[in-house]
Short mmCIF file of N, CA and C in Angstrom, two decimals:
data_model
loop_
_atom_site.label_atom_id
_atom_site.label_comp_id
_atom_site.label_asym_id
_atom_site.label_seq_id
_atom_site.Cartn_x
_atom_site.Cartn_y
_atom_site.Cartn_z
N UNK A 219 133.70 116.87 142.96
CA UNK A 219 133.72 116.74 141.52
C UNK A 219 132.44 116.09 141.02
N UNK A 220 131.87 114.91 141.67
CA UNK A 220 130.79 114.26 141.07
C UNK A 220 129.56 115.74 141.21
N UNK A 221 129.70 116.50 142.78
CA UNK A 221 128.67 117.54 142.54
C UNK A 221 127.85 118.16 141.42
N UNK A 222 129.64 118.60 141.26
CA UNK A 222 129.59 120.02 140.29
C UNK A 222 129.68 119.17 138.39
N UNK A 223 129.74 117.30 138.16
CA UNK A 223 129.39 116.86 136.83
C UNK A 223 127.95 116.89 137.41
N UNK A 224 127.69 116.50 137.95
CA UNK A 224 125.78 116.30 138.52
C UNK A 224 125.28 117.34 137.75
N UNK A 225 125.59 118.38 138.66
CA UNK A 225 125.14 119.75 137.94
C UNK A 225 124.80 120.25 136.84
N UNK A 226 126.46 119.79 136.05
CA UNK A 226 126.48 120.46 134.56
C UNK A 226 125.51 119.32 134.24
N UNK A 227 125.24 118.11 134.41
CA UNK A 227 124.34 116.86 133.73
C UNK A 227 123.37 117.78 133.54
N UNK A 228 122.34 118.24 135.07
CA UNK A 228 121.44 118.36 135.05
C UNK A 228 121.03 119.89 134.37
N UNK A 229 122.09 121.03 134.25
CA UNK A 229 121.62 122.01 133.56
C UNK A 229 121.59 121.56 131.90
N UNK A 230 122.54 121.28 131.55
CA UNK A 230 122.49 120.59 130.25
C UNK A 230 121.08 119.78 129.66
N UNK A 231 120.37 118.99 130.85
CA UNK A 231 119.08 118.71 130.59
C UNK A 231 117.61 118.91 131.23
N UNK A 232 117.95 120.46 131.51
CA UNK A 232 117.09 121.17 132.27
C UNK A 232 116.28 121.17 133.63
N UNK A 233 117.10 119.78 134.40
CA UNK A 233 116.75 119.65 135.55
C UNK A 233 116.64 120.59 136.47
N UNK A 234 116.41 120.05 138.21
CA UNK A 234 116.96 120.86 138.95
C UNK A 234 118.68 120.98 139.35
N UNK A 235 119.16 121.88 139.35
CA UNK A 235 120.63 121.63 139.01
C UNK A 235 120.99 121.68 141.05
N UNK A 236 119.89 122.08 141.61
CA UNK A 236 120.44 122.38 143.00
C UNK A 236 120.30 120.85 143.94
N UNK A 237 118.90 119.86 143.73
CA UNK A 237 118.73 118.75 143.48
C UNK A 237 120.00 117.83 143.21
N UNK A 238 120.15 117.93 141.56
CA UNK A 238 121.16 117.42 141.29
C UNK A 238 123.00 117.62 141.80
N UNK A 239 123.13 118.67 142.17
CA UNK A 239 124.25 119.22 142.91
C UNK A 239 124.55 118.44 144.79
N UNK A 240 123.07 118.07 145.07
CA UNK A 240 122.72 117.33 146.17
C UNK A 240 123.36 115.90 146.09
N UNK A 241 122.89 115.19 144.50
CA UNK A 241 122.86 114.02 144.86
C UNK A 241 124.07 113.78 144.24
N UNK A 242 124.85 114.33 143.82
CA UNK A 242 126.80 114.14 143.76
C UNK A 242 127.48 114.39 144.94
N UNK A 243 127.05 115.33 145.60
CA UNK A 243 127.74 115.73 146.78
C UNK A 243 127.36 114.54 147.94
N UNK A 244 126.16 114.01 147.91
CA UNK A 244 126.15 112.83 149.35
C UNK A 244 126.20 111.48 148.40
N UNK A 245 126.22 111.04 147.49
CA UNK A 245 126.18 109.85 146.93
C UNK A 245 126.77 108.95 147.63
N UNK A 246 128.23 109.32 148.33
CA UNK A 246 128.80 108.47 149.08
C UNK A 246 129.49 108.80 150.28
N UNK A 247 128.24 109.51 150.75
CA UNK A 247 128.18 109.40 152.13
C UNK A 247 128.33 108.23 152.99
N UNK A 248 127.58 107.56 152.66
CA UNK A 248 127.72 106.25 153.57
C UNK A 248 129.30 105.56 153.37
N UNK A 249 129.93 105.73 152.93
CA UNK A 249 131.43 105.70 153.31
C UNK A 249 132.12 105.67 153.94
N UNK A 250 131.98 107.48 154.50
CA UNK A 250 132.86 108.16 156.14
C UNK A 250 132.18 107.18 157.21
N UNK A 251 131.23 107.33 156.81
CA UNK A 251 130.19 106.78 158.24
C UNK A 251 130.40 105.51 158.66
N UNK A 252 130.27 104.83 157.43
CA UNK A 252 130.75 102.95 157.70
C UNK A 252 132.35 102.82 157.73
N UNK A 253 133.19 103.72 157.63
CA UNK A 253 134.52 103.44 158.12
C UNK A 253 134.63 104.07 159.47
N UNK A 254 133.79 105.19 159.86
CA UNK A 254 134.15 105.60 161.31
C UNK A 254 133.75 104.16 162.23
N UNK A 255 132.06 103.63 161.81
CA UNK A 255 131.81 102.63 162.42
C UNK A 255 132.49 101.65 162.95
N UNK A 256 133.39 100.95 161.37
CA UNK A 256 134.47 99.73 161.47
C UNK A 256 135.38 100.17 162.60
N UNK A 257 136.18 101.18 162.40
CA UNK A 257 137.01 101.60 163.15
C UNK A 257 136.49 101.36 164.90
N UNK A 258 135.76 102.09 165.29
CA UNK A 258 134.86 102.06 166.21
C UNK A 258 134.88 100.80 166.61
N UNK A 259 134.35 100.02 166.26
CA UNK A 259 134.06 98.40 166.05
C UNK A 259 135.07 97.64 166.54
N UNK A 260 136.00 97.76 165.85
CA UNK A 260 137.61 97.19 165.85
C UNK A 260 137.98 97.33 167.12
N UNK A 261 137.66 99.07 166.81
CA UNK A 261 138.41 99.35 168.89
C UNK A 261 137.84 98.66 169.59
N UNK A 262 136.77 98.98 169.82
CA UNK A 262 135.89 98.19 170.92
C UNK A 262 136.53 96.99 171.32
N UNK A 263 136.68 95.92 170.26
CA UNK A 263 136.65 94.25 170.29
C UNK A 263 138.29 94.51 170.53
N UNK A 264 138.93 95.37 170.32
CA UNK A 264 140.54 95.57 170.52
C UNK A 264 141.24 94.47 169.54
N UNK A 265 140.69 94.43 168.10
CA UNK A 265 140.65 94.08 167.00
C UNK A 265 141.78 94.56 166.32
N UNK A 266 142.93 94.01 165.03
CA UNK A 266 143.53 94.96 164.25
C UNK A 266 142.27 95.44 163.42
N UNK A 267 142.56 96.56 162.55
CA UNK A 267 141.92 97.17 161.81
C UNK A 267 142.59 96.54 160.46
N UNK A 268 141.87 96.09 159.65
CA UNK A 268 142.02 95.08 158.35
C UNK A 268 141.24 96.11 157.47
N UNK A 269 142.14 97.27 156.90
CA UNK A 269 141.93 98.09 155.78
C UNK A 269 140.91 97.73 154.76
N UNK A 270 141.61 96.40 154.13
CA UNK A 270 141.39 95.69 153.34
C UNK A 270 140.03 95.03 152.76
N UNK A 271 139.68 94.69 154.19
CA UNK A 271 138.57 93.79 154.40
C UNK A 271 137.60 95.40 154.61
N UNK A 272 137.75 96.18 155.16
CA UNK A 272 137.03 97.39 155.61
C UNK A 272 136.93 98.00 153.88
N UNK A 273 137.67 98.33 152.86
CA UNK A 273 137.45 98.93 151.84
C UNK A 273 136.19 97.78 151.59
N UNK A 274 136.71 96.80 151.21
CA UNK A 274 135.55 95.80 150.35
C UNK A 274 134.20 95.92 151.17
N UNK A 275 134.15 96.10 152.53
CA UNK A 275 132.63 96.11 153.18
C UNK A 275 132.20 97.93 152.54
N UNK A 276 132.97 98.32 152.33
CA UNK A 276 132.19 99.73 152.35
C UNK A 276 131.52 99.92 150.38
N UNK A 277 132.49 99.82 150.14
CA UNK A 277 132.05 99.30 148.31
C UNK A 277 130.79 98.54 148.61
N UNK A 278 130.39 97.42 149.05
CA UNK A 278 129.19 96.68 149.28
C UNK A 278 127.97 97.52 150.31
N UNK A 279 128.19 98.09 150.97
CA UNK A 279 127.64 98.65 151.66
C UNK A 279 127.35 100.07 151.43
N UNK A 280 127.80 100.91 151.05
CA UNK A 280 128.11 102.30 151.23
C UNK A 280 126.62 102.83 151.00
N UNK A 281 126.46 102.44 149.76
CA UNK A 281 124.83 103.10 149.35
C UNK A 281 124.21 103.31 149.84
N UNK A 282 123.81 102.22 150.56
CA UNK A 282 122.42 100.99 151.83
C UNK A 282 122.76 102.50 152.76
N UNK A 283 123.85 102.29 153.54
CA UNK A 283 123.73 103.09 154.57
C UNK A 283 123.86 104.84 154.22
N UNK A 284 124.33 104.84 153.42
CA UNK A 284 124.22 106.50 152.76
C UNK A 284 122.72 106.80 152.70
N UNK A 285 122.18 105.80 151.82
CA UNK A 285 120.14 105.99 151.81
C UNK A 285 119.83 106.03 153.19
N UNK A 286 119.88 104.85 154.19
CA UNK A 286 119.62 105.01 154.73
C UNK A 286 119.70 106.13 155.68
N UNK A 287 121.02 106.85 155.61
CA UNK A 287 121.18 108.20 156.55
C UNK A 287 120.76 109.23 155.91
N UNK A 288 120.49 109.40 154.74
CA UNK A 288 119.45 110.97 154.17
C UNK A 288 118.36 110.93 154.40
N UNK A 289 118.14 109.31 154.45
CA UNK A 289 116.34 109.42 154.61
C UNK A 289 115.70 109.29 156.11
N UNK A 290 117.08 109.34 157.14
CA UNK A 290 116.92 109.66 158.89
C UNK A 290 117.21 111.27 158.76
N UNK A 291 117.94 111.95 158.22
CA UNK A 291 117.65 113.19 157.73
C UNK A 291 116.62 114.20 157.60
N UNK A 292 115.48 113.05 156.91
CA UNK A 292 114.34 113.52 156.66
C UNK A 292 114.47 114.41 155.27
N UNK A 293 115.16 114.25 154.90
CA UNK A 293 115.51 114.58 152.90
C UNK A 293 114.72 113.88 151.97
N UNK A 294 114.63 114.63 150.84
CA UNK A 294 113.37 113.87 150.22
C UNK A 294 113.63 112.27 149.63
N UNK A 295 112.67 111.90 149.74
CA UNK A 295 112.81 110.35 149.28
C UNK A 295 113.94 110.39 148.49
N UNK A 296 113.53 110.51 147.21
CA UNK A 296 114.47 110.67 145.78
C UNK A 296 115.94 110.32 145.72
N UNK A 297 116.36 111.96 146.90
CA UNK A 297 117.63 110.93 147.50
C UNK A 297 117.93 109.89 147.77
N UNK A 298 117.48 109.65 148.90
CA UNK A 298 117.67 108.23 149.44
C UNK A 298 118.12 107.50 147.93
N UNK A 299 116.89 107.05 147.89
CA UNK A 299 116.66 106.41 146.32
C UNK A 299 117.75 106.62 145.11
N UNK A 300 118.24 107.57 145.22
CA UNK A 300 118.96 107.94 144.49
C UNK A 300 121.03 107.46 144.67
N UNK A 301 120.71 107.91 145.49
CA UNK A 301 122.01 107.35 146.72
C UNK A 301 122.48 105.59 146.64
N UNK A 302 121.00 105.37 146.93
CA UNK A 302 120.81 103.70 147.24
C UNK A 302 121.44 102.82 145.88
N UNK A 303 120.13 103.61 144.68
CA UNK A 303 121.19 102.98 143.35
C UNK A 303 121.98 103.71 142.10
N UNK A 304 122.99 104.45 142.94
CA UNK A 304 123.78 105.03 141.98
C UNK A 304 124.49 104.27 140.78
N UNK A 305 124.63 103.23 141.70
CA UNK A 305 126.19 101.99 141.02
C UNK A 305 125.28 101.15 139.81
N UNK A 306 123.43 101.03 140.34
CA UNK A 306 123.25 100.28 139.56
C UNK A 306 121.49 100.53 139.07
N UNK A 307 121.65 101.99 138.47
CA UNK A 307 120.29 103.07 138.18
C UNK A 307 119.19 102.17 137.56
N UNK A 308 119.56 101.34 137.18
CA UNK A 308 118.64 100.41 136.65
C UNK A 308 117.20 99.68 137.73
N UNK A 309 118.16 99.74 138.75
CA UNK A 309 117.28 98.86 139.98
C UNK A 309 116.13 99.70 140.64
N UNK A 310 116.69 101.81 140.15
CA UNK A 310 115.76 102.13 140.72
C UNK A 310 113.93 102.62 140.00
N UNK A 311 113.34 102.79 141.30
CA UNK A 311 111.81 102.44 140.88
C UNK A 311 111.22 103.97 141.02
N UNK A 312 111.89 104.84 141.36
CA UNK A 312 111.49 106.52 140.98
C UNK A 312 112.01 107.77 141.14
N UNK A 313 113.42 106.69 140.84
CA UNK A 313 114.77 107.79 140.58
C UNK A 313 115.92 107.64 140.05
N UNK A 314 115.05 106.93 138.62
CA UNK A 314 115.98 106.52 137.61
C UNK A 314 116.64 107.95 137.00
N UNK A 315 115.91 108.86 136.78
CA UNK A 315 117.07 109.67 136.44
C UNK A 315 117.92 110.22 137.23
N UNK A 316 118.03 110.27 138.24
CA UNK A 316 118.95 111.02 139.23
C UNK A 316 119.58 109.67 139.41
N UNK A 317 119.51 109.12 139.71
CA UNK A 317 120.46 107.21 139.47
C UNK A 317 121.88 107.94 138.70
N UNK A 318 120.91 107.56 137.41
CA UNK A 318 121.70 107.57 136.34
C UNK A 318 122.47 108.83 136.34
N UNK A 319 121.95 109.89 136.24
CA UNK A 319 123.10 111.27 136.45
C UNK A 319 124.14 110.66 137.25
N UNK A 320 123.83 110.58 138.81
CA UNK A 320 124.66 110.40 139.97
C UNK A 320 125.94 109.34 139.22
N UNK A 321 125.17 108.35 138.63
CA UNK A 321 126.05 107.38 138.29
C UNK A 321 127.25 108.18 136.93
N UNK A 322 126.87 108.67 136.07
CA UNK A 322 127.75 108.86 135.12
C UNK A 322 128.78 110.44 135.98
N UNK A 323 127.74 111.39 137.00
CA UNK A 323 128.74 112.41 137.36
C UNK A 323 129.90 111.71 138.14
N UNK A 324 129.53 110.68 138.83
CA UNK A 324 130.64 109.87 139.65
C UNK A 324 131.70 109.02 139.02
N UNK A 325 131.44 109.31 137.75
CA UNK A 325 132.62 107.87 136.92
C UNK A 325 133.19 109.49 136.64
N UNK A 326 132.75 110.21 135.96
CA UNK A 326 133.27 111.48 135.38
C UNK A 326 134.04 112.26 136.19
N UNK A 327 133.76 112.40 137.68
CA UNK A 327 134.63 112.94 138.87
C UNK A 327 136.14 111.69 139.02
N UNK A 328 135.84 110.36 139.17
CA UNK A 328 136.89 109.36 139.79
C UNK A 328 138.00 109.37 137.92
N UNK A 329 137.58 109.95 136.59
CA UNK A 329 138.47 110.32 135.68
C UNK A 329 139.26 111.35 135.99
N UNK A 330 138.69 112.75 136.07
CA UNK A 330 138.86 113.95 136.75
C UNK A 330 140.32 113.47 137.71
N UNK A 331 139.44 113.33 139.09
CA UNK A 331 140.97 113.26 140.03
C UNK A 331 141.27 112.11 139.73
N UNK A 332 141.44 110.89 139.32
CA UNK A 332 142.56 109.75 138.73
C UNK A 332 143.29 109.23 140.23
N UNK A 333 142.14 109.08 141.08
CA UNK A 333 141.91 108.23 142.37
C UNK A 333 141.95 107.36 141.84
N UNK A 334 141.29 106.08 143.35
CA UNK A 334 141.66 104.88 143.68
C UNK A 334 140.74 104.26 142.39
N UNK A 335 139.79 104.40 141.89
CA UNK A 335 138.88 103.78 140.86
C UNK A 335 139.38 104.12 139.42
N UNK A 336 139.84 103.65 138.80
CA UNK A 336 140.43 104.09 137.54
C UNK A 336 138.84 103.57 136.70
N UNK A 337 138.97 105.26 135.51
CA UNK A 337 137.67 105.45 134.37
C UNK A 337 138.62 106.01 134.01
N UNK A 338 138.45 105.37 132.57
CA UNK A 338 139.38 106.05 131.35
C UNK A 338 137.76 106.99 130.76
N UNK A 339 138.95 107.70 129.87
CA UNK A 339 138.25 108.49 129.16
C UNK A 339 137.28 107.62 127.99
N UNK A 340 137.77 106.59 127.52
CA UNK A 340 137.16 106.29 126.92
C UNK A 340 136.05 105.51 127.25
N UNK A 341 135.99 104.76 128.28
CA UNK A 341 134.70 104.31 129.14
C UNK A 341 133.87 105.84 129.48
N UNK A 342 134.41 106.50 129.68
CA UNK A 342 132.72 107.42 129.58
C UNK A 342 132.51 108.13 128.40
N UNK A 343 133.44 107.89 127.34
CA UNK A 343 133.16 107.68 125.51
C UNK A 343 131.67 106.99 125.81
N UNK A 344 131.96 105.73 126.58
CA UNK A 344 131.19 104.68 125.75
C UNK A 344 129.99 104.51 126.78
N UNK A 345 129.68 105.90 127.91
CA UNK A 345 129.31 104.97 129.08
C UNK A 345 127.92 104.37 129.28
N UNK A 346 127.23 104.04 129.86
CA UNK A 346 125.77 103.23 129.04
C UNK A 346 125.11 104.19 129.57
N UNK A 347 125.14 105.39 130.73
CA UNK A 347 124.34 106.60 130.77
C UNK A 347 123.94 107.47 129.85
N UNK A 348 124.43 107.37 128.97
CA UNK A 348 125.14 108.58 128.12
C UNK A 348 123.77 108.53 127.09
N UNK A 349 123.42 107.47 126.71
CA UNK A 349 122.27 107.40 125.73
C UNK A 349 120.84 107.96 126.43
N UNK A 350 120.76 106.91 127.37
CA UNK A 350 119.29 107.39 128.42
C UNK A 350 119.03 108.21 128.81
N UNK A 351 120.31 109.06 129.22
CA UNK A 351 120.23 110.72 129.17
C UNK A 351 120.31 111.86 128.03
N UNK A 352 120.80 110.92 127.29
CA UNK A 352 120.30 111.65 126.09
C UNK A 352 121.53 112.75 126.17
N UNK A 353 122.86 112.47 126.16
CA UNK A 353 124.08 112.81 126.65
C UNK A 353 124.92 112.70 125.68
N UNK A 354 126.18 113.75 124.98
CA UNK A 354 127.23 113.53 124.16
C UNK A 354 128.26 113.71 125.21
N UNK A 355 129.63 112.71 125.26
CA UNK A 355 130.45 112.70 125.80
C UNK A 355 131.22 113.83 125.69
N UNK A 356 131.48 114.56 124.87
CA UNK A 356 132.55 115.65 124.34
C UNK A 356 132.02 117.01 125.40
N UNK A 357 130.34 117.04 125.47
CA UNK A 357 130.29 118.11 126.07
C UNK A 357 130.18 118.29 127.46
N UNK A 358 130.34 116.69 127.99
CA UNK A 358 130.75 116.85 129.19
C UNK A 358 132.35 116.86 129.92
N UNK A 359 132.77 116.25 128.74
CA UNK A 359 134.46 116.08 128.79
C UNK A 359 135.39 117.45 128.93
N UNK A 360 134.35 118.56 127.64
CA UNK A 360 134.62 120.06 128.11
C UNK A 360 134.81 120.80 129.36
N UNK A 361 133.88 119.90 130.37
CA UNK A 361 133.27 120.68 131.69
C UNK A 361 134.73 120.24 132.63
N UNK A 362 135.52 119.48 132.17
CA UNK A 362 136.34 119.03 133.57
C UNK A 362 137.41 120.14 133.98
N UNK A 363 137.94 120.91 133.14
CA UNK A 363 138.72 122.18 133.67
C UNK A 363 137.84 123.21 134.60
N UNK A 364 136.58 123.56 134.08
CA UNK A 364 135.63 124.22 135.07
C UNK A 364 135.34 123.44 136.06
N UNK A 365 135.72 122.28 136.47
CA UNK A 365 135.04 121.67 137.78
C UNK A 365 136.13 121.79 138.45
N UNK A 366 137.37 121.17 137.66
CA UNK A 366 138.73 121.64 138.34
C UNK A 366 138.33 122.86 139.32
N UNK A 367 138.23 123.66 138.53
CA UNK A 367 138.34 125.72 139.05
C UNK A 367 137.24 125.23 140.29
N UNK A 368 136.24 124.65 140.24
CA UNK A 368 135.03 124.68 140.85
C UNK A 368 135.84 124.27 142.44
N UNK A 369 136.45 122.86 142.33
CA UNK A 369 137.14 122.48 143.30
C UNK A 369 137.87 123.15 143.99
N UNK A 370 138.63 123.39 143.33
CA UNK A 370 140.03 124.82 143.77
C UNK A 370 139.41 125.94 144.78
N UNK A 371 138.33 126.37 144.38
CA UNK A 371 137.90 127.83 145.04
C UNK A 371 137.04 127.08 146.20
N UNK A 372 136.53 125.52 146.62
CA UNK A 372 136.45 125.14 147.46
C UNK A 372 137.12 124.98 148.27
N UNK A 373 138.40 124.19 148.21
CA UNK A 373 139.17 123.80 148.80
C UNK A 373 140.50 124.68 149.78
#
């Protein structure tokens, strides 16, 4: 879902939409990877596995190691960069706009499916991407039945 808002972001403002389709789809990569790790980890030390404590390291972490694994990839910087500060586009130094997309397609996907992160509709009314991109909420709010479909014919 964050992909295919990436996308519509970036056709809507004439980006690259294949680029942008990139950096929704791995944004949080580093996720799978740092929970296979924990897991891993746990076994090893013959540890319980503390869910709990494992969600909160990956929220703190996820980015770091997501950048870090596109850019062992050998994928273009940008990513990385992009990946690294989704949560907080501000920090980045030459991929503030793909930041910022990544960041508003990812609040706009976790509304969409009404997962573990609750975004109301009206927080991405109001969301602070929305200006810098030079973004009306309504016409991305349109796009969520087509991403629906988008999903569906994936899945």
């Amino acid at each position: 879902a964050a992909a295919a808002f990436a996308q519509e972001i970036a056709r809507s403002r004439r980006w690259n939409v294949e680029e942008a389709f990139l950096c929704g789809l791995l944004h949080d990569v580093g996720r799978p990877v740092l929970l296979q790790e924990l897991v891993d980890l746990h076994a090893e030390a013959n540890l319980p596995f503390q869910a709990e404590a494992a969600a909160e390291l990956m929220s703190l972490r996820h980015a770091e190691v997501g950048s870090t694994l596109v850019n062992g990839w050998s994928l273009p910087a940008r990513l990385g960069e992009t990946i690294l500060h989704h949560h907080f586009p501000s920090r980045s130094t030459t991929a503030a706009q793909t930041a910022m997309m990544t960041n508003l397609a990812d609040d706009l996907a976790h509304l969409l499916l009404e997962d573990d992160r609750t975004v109301t509709e009206a927080q991405i009314r109001e969301h602070p991407m929305l200006v810098p991109l030079n973004l009306y909420p309504e016409a991305l709010l349109e796009k969520r039945s087509m991403v629906l479909g988008m999903i569906g014919s994936i899945a």
